[in-house]
Short mmCIF file of C-alpha atoms and ligand atoms in Angstrom, two decimals:
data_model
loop_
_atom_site.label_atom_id
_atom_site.label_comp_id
_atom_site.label_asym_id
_atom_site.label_seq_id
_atom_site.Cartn_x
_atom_site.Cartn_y
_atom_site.Cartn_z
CA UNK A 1 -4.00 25.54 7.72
CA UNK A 2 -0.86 23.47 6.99
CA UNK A 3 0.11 20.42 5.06
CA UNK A 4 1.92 17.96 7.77
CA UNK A 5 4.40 15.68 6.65
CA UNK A 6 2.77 11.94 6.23
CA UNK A 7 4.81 8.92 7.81
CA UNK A 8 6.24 6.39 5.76
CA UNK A 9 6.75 2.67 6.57
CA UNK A 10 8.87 0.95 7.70
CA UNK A 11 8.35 3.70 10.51
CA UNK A 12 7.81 2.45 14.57
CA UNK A 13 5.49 5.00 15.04
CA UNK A 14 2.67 3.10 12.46
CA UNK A 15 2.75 0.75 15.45
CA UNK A 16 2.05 2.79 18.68
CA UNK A 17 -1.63 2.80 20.10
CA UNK A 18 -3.61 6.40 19.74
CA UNK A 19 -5.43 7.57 22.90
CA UNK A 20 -9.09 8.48 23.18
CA UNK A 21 -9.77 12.49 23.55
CA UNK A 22 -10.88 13.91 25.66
CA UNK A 23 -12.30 17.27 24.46
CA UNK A 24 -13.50 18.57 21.02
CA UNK A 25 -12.13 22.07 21.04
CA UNK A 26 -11.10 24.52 18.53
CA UNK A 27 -7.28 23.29 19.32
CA UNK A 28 -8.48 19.69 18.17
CA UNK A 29 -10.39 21.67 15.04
CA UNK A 30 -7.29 22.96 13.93
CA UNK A 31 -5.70 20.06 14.05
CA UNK A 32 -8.39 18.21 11.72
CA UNK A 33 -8.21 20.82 9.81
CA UNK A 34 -5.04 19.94 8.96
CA UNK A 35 -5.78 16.66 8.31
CA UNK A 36 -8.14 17.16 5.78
CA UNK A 37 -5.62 19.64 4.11
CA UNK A 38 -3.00 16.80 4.02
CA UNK A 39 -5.47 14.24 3.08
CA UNK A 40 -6.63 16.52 -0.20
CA UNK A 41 -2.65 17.44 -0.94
CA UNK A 42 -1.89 13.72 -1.13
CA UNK A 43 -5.11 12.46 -3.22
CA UNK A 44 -6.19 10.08 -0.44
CA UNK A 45 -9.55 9.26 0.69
CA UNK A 46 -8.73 8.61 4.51
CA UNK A 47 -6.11 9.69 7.03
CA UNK A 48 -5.40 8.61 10.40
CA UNK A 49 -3.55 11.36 13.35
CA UNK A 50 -0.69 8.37 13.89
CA UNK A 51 0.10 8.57 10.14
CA UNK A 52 1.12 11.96 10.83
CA UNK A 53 2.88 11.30 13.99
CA UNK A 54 -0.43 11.91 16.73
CA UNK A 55 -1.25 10.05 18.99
CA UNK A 56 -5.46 11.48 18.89
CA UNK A 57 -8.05 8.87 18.18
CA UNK A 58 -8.77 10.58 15.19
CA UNK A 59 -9.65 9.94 11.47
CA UNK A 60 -10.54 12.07 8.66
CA UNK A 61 -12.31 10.40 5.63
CA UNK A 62 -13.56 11.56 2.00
CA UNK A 63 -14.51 8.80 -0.22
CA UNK A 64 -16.61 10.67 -2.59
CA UNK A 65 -14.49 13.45 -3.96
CA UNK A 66 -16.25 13.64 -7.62
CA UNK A 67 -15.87 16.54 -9.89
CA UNK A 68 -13.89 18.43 -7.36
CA UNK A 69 -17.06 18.52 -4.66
CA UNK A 70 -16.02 17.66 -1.31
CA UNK A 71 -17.22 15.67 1.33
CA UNK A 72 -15.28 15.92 4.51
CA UNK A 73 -15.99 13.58 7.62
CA UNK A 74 -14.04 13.53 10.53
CA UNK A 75 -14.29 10.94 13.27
CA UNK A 76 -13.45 11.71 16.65
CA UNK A 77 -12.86 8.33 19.31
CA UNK A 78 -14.32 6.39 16.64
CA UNK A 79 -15.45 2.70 17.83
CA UNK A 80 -16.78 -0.40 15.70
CA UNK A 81 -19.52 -1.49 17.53
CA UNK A 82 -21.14 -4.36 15.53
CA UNK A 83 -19.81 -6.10 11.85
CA UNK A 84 -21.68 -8.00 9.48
CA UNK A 85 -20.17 -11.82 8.86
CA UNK A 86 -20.45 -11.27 5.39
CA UNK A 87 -16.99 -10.48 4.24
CA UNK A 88 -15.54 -7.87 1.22
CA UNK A 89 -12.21 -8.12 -0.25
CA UNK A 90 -10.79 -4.67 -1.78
CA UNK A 91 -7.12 -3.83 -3.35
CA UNK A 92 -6.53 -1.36 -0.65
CA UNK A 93 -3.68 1.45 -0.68
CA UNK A 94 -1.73 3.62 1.77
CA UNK A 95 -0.85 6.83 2.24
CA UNK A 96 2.14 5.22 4.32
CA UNK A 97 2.49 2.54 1.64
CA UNK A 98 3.00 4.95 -1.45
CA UNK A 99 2.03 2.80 -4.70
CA UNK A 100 1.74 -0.30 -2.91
CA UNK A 101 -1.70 -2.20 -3.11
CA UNK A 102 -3.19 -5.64 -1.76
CA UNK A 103 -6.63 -7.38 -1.44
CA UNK A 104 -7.67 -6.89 2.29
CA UNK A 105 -10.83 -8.96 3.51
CA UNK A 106 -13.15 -7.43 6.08
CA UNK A 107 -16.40 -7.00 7.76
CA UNK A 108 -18.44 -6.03 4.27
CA UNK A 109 -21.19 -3.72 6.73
CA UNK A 110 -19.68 -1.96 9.99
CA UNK A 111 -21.67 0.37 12.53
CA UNK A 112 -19.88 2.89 14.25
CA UNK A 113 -20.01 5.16 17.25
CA UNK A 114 -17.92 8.23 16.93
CA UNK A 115 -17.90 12.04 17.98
CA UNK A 116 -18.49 14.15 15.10
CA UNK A 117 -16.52 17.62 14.52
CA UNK A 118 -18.80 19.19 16.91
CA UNK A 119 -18.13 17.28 19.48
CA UNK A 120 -21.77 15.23 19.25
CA UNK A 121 -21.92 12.05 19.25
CA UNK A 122 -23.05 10.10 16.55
CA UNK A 123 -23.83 6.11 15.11
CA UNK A 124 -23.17 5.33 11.64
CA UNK A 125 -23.67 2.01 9.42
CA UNK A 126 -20.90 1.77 6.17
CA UNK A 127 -20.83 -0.32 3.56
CA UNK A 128 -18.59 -1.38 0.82
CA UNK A 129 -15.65 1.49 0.25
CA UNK A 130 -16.57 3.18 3.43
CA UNK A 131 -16.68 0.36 6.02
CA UNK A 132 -13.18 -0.57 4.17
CA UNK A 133 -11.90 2.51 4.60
CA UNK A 134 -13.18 3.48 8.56
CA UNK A 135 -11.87 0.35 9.34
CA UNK A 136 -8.30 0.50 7.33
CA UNK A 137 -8.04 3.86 8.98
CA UNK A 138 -9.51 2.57 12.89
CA UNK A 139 -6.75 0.01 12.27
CA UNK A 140 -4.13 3.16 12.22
CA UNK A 141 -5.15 4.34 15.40
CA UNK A 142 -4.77 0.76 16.97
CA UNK A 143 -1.05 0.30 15.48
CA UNK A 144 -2.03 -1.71 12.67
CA UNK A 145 -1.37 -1.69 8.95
CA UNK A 146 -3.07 -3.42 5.71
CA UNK A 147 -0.08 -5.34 4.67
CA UNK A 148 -0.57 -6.92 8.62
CA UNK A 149 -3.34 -9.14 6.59
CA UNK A 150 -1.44 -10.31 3.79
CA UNK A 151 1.46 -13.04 3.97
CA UNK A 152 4.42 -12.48 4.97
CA UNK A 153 6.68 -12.86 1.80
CA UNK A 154 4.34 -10.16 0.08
CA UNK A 155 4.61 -8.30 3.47
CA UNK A 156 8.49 -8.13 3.69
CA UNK A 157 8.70 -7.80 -0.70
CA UNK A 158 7.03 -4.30 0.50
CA UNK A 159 8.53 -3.27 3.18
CA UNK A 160 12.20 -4.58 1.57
CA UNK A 161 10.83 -2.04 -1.68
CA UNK A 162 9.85 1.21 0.50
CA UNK A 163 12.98 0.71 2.82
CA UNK A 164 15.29 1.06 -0.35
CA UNK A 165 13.41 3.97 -1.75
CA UNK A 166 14.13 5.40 1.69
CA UNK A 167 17.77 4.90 1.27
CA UNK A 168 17.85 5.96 -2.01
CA UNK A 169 16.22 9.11 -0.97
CA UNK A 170 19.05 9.88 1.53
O1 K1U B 1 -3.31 6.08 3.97
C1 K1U B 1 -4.50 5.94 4.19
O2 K1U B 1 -4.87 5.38 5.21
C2 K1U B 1 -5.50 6.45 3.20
C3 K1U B 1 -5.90 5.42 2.16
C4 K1U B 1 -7.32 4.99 2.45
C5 K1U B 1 -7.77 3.73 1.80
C6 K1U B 1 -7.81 3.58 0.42
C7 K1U B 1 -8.28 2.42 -0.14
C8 K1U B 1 -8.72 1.40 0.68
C9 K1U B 1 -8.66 1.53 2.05
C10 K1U B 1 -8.19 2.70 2.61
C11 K1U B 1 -5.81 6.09 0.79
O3 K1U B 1 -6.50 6.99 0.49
S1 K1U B 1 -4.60 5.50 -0.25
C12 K1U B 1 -4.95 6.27 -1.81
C13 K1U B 1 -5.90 5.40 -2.55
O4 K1U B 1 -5.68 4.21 -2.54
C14 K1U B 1 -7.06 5.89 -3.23
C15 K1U B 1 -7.18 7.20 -3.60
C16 K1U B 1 -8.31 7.62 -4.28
C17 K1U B 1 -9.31 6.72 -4.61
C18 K1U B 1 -9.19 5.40 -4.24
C19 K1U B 1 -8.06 4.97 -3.57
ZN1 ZN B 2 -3.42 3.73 5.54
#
């Protein structure tokens, strides 16, 4: 397994569009695999492929990591297929967005259709910090970021921040 280097923004390739796959296979596996390894390395609870440069519509997820136990989910092609109207608001973070946080509002209830790391297809209903997270992380896959919801003076106050650490790191 191996740790893969997570993109930062401001970065182009947060914006590109991930493509559906096509077949579950131990390549794919190994791939996830690495996701999840990533995903535990850098204390998140989610990970999308385009945050670490691929272009697979595929998310990895782990909200409930208590007392070390794990509970890995991957999604595979993952598609929101009904929301509730009844909205949640949560101070969401990024991997992408290290130490950066803002109140997102979304769908409070979600269902799902995905294919599951066997290649089966599944349905799934989320609520509260899952349905935030599946759909924080769909929004990945589709090019889009948190701080797209919030306004654009505390978007650019961000992005100004992480694009000085960047040049301060080179
Ligand atoms: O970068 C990512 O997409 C992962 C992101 C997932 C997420 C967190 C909170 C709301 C929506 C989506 C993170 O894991 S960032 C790290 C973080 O904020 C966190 C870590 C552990 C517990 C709770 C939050
Ligand atoms: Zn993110």
């Amino acid at each position: 397994m191996a740790i893969l280097p997570i993109i930062t923004a401001p970065d182009p390739r947060l914006k590109l569009i991930a493509k559906p796959v096509d077949k579950v296979d131990d390549n794919l596996r190994r791939f996830i695999d690495d996701m999840f390894e990533t995903m535990y390395d850098a204390e998140g609870i989610g990970l999308a492929a385009t945050q670490v440069g691929d272009l697979r519509r595929v998310l990895v997820l782990d909200i409930d990591q208590k007392n070390n136990a794990r509970n890995p989910i991957a999604f595979i092609n993952p598609e929101i297929i009904w929301t509730s109207e009844e909205m949640n608001t949560y101070a969401e973070g990024c991997l992408s967005f290290p130490e950066h946080y803002a109140d997102v509002k979304r769908p409070k209830l979600i269902k799902i259709k995905f294919l599951d790391y066997d290649g089966n297809q599944q349905e799934l209903e989320a609520d509260e910090l899952l349905a935030t997270c599946l759909q924080h992380e769909i929004d990945h896959l589709n090019g889009k970021v948190f701080v797209d919801y919030i306004s654009p003076v505390k978007r650019d106050i961000i992005i100004r921040k992480l694009k000085k650490e960047k040049r301060n790191i080179l």
